[in-house]
Amino acid sequence: MRFIEEVVVEEFLPTVRSMLAADLRDRGLTQHEVAEALGISQSAVSKYAHGEVARHDRIVADERVRDLVDRVGEGLATGDMSRVAALVEIEILIRRLEAGDLLAELHEEAMPALADADVEFAVHDPDNALRERERVLASVRRGLRTLRNASGFAALIPNVGANVAEALPDAETIDDVAAIPGRLVDVKGSTMVPGDPEFGVSEHVATVLLAARAAGAPVRGAVNLRYDPDLLAALGEDHPTVEFDAEAPSAEAVRNALDGWTGESPVVIYQTGAVGVEPIVYVLAGDAVEAARIVREYL
């Protein structure tokens, strides 16, 4: 008697780990970095590199497996994908391949009696909450990298700090919005990043983003910037711009300004300041990456 989990452990995982190790090495990672990324020992990476771990030919040849290795390899190499996100992506494919697909076929070959049995394996939900949260975190990381690589971005960081944020599809509170903890600050012309994106760490930008969504704007990503009339004018040539009241609470002011919004995203909203309130511009878009790319275009 052989369980499908044994097929996964003894054939699928060694093959995928070997493919991932090779992919990461091809992307320029050291043996130590590959071991860290995959959570395995350097000796294991060495075995993979020297072909000492057998690969299953049918698994290697499967286009979905090859696509997975490419996506996960790129995500781990760039830092856009965490180890948790990589694990989720691999688990999702495993469950799909277990459901009357490649792994089920390999299992039936190991257990011929299953071919005549009416067996259906339960699969993990490919749209589960953990996977969606990891997707949002990865998007914020990509948006952040876009801005950090853009010459001149630090000069647009307001005194209160900038941030890059993205909301979950059904976001209701700031705990459903991912952003950079502590905000981005300008340190002698360079952008200082306090830490990796997290959920629930940006009360200000998250509040504005949630208010825009509540008013009807089809947005999930946001970047806030120092108010600059020339920048605002340039943004306004390509995107709708809407002013909101700086003297009212942010959520209320944004909802009032965008109430019943029927336009497309992206949209630029701004306030020109008040007593004790710094003027700020917010670029709101479909996701954090789009918002960051828009900002980069006008630097």
Coordinates of N, CA, C and O in Angstrom, one line a residue, residues 124-213:
H124 N -6.9 21.8 -2.1 CA -6.9 23.1 -1.4 C -7.5 24.2 -2.2 O -7.4 24.2 -3.5
D125 N -8.2 25.1 -1.6 CA -8.7 26.2 -2.4 C -7.6 27.1 -3.0 O -6.8 27.7 -2.2
P126 N -7.6 27.2 -4.3 CA -6.5 28.0 -4.9 C -6.6 29.5 -4.6 O -5.7 30.3 -4.9
D127 N -7.8 29.9 -4.1 CA -7.9 31.4 -3.8 C -8.0 31.6 -2.3 O -8.8 32.4 -1.8
N128 N -7.3 30.8 -1.6 CA -7.4 30.9 -0.1 C -6.8 32.2 0.4 O -6.0 32.9 -0.3
A129 N -7.2 32.6 1.6 CA -6.8 33.9 2.2 C -5.3 34.0 2.3 O -4.8 35.1 2.1
L130 N -4.6 33.0 2.8 CA -3.2 33.1 2.9 C -2.5 33.4 1.6 O -1.6 34.3 1.5
R131 N -2.9 32.8 0.6 CA -2.3 33.0 -0.7 C -2.6 34.5 -1.2 O -1.7 35.1 -1.7
E132 N -3.8 35.0 -1.0 CA -4.1 36.3 -1.4 C -3.3 37.4 -0.6 O -2.8 38.3 -1.1
R133 N -3.1 37.1 0.7 CA -2.3 38.0 1.5 C -0.9 38.1 1.0 O -0.2 39.1 1.0
E134 N -0.3 36.9 0.7 CA 1.0 36.8 0.2 C 1.2 37.5 -1.1 O 2.2 38.2 -1.4
R135 N 0.1 37.4 -2.0 CA 0.2 38.1 -3.2 C 0.2 39.6 -3.0 O 1.0 40.4 -3.7
V136 N -0.6 40.1 -2.1 CA -0.6 41.6 -1.8 C 0.8 42.0 -1.3 O 1.3 43.1 -1.7
L137 N 1.4 41.3 -0.3 CA 2.7 41.6 0.2 C 3.7 41.7 -0.9 O 4.6 42.5 -0.9
A138 N 3.7 40.7 -1.8 CA 4.6 40.7 -2.9 C 4.4 41.9 -3.8 O 5.4 42.5 -4.3
S139 N 3.2 42.3 -4.0 CA 2.9 43.5 -4.9 C 3.5 44.7 -4.2 O 4.1 45.6 -4.9
V140 N 3.3 44.9 -2.9 CA 3.9 46.0 -2.2 C 5.4 46.0 -2.3 O 6.0 47.1 -2.5
R141 N 6.0 44.8 -2.2 CA 7.5 44.8 -2.4 C 7.9 45.2 -3.8 O 8.9 46.0 -3.9
R142 N 7.2 44.8 -4.8 CA 7.5 45.2 -6.1 C 7.3 46.7 -6.3 O 8.2 47.4 -7.0
G143 N 6.3 47.2 -5.8 CA 6.0 48.7 -5.8 C 7.1 49.4 -5.1 O 7.6 50.5 -5.7
L144 N 7.6 49.0 -4.0 CA 8.6 49.6 -3.2 C 9.9 49.6 -4.1 O 10.6 50.6 -4.1
R145 N 10.2 48.5 -4.7 CA 11.5 48.4 -5.4 C 11.4 49.3 -6.6 O 12.4 49.9 -7.0
T146 N 10.3 49.5 -7.2 CA 10.1 50.4 -8.4 C 10.5 51.8 -7.9 O 11.1 52.6 -8.6
L147 N 10.0 52.2 -6.8 CA 10.2 53.6 -6.3 C 11.7 53.8 -5.8 O 12.3 54.8 -6.1
R148 N 12.2 52.8 -5.2 CA 13.6 52.9 -4.7 C 14.6 53.0 -5.9 O 15.7 53.6 -5.8
N149 N 14.3 52.3 -7.0 CA 15.1 52.3 -8.1 C 14.9 53.6 -9.0 O 15.6 53.7 -10.0
A150 N 13.9 54.4 -8.7 CA 13.6 55.6 -9.5 C 14.4 56.8 -8.9 O 14.3 57.2 -7.8
S151 N 15.2 57.3 -9.8 CA 16.0 58.5 -9.4 C 15.1 59.7 -9.1 O 14.2 60.0 -9.8
G152 N 15.3 60.3 -7.9 CA 14.6 61.4 -7.5 C 13.4 61.2 -6.6 O 12.7 62.1 -6.2
F153 N 13.1 59.9 -6.4 CA 11.9 59.6 -5.5 C 12.1 60.2 -4.1 O 11.1 60.7 -3.5
A154 N 13.2 60.1 -3.5 CA 13.4 60.5 -2.2 C 13.0 62.0 -2.0 O 12.6 62.4 -0.9
A155 N 13.2 62.8 -3.0 CA 12.9 64.2 -3.0 C 11.4 64.5 -2.9 O 11.0 65.6 -2.5
L156 N 10.6 63.5 -3.2 CA 9.2 63.6 -3.1 C 8.6 63.1 -1.9 O 7.3 63.1 -1.7
I157 N 9.4 62.6 -0.9 CA 8.9 62.1 0.3 C 8.5 63.3 1.2 O 9.3 64.1 1.5
P158 N 7.3 63.3 1.7 CA 6.9 64.4 2.6 C 7.5 64.3 4.0 O 8.1 63.3 4.3
N159 N 7.4 65.4 4.7 CA 8.0 65.4 6.1 C 7.4 64.3 7.0 O 8.1 63.8 7.8
V160 N 6.2 63.9 6.8 CA 5.5 62.9 7.6 C 5.9 61.5 7.1 O 5.5 60.5 7.7
G161 N 6.6 61.4 6.0 CA 7.0 60.1 5.4 C 6.1 59.7 4.3 O 4.9 60.1 4.3
A162 N 6.6 58.8 3.5 CA 5.8 58.3 2.4 C 5.5 56.8 2.7 O 6.1 56.2 3.6
N163 N 4.6 56.2 1.9 CA 4.4 54.8 2.0 C 3.8 54.2 0.7 O 3.4 55.0 -0.2
V164 N 3.9 52.9 0.6 CA 3.4 52.2 -0.5 C 2.4 51.2 0.1 O 2.8 50.4 1.0
A165 N 1.2 51.2 -0.4 CA 0.2 50.3 0.3 C -0.7 49.6 -0.7 O -0.8 50.1 -1.9
E166 N -1.2 48.5 -0.3 CA -2.2 47.8 -1.2 C -3.2 47.1 -0.3 O -2.8 46.5 0.8
A167 N -4.5 47.1 -0.6 CA -5.5 46.5 0.1 C -5.9 45.1 -0.4 O -5.8 44.9 -1.6
L168 N -6.4 44.3 0.4 CA -7.0 43.0 0.0 C -8.2 43.3 -0.8 O -8.8 44.4 -0.6
P169 N -8.7 42.4 -1.7 CA -9.9 42.7 -2.5 C -11.1 43.0 -1.7 O -11.9 43.9 -2.1
D170 N -11.3 42.5 -0.5 CA -12.5 42.7 0.3 C -12.1 43.5 1.6 O -12.7 43.4 2.6
A171 N -11.1 44.4 1.5 CA -10.6 45.1 2.7 C -11.7 45.9 3.3 O -12.4 46.6 2.6
E172 N -11.7 45.9 4.6 CA -12.6 46.7 5.4 C -11.9 47.6 6.4 O -12.4 48.7 6.8
T173 N -10.8 47.1 7.0 CA -10.1 47.9 8.0 C -8.6 48.0 7.6 O -8.2 47.3 6.7
I174 N -7.9 48.8 8.4 CA -6.4 48.9 8.1 C -5.7 47.6 8.3 O -4.6 47.5 7.7
D175 N -6.2 46.7 9.0 CA -5.6 45.4 9.1 C -5.7 44.6 7.8 O -5.0 43.6 7.7
D176 N -6.5 45.1 6.9 CA -6.6 44.4 5.6 C -5.7 45.1 4.5 O -5.8 44.8 3.3
V177 N -4.9 46.1 5.0 CA -4.1 46.8 4.0 C -2.6 46.6 4.4 O -2.2 46.8 5.6
A178 N -1.8 46.2 3.4 CA -0.4 46.0 3.6 C 0.4 47.2 3.2 O 0.1 47.9 2.3
A179 N 1.4 47.6 4.0 CA 2.3 48.7 3.7 C 3.6 48.6 4.4 O 3.9 47.5 5.1
I180 N 4.5 49.6 4.3 CA 5.8 49.6 5.0 C 5.6 50.1 6.4 O 5.1 51.2 6.6
P181 N 6.1 49.3 7.4 CA 6.0 49.8 8.8 C 6.9 51.0 9.0 O 8.0 51.0 8.6
G182 N 6.3 52.0 9.7 CA 7.1 53.1 10.0 C 7.3 54.2 8.9 O 7.9 55.2 9.1
R183 N 6.9 53.9 7.7 CA 6.9 54.8 6.5 C 8.3 54.9 6.0 O 9.3 54.7 6.6
L184 N 8.4 55.4 4.7 CA 9.6 55.7 4.0 C 10.1 57.1 4.4 O 9.2 58.0 4.4
V185 N 11.3 57.3 4.6 CA 11.9 58.6 4.9 C 13.1 58.9 4.0 O 13.8 58.0 3.5
D186 N 13.3 60.2 3.8 CA 14.4 60.7 3.0 C 15.6 60.9 3.9 O 15.6 61.7 4.9
V187 N 16.7 60.2 3.7 CA 17.9 60.3 4.4 C 19.0 60.7 3.5 O 19.6 59.9 2.7
K188 N 19.3 62.0 3.4 CA 20.4 62.5 2.6 C 20.2 62.1 1.1 O 21.2 61.7 0.5
G189 N 19.0 62.2 0.6 CA 18.7 61.9 -0.8 C 18.5 60.4 -1.1 O 18.2 60.1 -2.2
S190 N 18.5 59.6 -0.1 CA 18.2 58.2 -0.2 C 16.9 57.8 0.5 O 16.6 58.4 1.6
T191 N 16.2 56.8 0.0 CA 15.0 56.3 0.6 C 15.3 55.3 1.7 O 15.8 54.2 1.3
M192 N 15.0 55.6 2.9 CA 15.2 54.6 4.0 C 13.9 53.8 4.2 O 12.9 54.3 4.4
V193 N 14.1 52.4 4.2 CA 13.0 51.5 4.4 C 13.1 50.8 5.7 O 14.0 50.1 6.0
P194 N 12.2 51.1 6.7 CA 12.3 50.6 8.0 C 12.2 49.0 8.1 O 12.7 48.4 9.0
G195 N 11.4 48.4 7.2 CA 11.2 47.0 7.3 C 10.4 46.4 6.2 O 10.0 47.1 5.2
D196 N 10.1 45.1 6.2 CA 9.4 44.4 5.2 C 7.9 44.8 5.3 O 7.4 45.0 6.4
P197 N 7.1 44.8 4.2 CA 5.7 45.1 4.3 C 5.0 44.2 5.3 O 5.3 43.0 5.4
E198 N 4.0 44.8 5.9 CA 3.1 44.1 6.8 C 1.7 44.6 6.7 O 1.5 45.6 6.1
F199 N 0.8 43.8 7.2 CA -0.6 44.3 7.3 C -0.8 45.1 8.5 O -0.3 44.8 9.6
G200 N -1.7 46.1 8.4 CA -2.1 46.9 9.6 C -1.1 47.8 10.2 O -1.2 48.2 11.3
V201 N -0.1 48.3 9.3 CA 0.9 49.1 9.9 C 0.9 50.6 9.4 O 1.7 51.4 9.8
S202 N 0.0 50.9 8.5 CA -0.1 52.3 7.9 C -1.5 52.8 8.1 O -2.3 52.8 7.3
E203 N -1.7 53.4 9.3 CA -3.0 54.0 9.6 C -3.4 55.1 8.7 O -4.5 55.1 8.2
H204 N -2.5 56.0 8.3 CA -2.8 57.1 7.5 C -3.1 56.8 6.1 O -4.2 57.1 5.6
V205 N -2.2 56.2 5.4 CA -2.4 55.9 4.0 C -3.5 54.8 3.8 O -4.3 54.9 2.9
A206 N -3.5 53.9 4.7 CA -4.6 52.9 4.7 C -6.0 53.5 4.8 O -6.9 53.1 4.1
T207 N -6.1 54.5 5.7 CA -7.4 55.1 5.9 C -7.8 55.9 4.7 O -9.0 55.8 4.3
V208 N -6.9 56.5 4.0 CA -7.2 57.2 2.8 C -7.6 56.3 1.7 O -8.6 56.5 1.0
L209 N -6.9 55.2 1.5 CA -7.2 54.2 0.5 C -8.5 53.5 0.8 O -9.3 53.4 -0.2
L210 N -8.8 53.2 2.0 CA -10.1 52.5 2.3 C -11.3 53.5 2.1 O -12.3 53.1 1.6
A211 N -11.0 54.8 2.4 CA -12.1 55.8 2.2 C -12.4 56.0 0.7 O -13.6 56.1 0.3
A212 N -11.3 56.0 -0.1 CA -11.5 56.1 -1.6 C -12.3 54.9 -2.1 O -13.2 55.0 -3.0
R213 N -12.0 53.7 -1.6 CA -12.7 52.5 -2.0 C -14.2 52.6 -1.6 O -15.1 52.2 -2.3

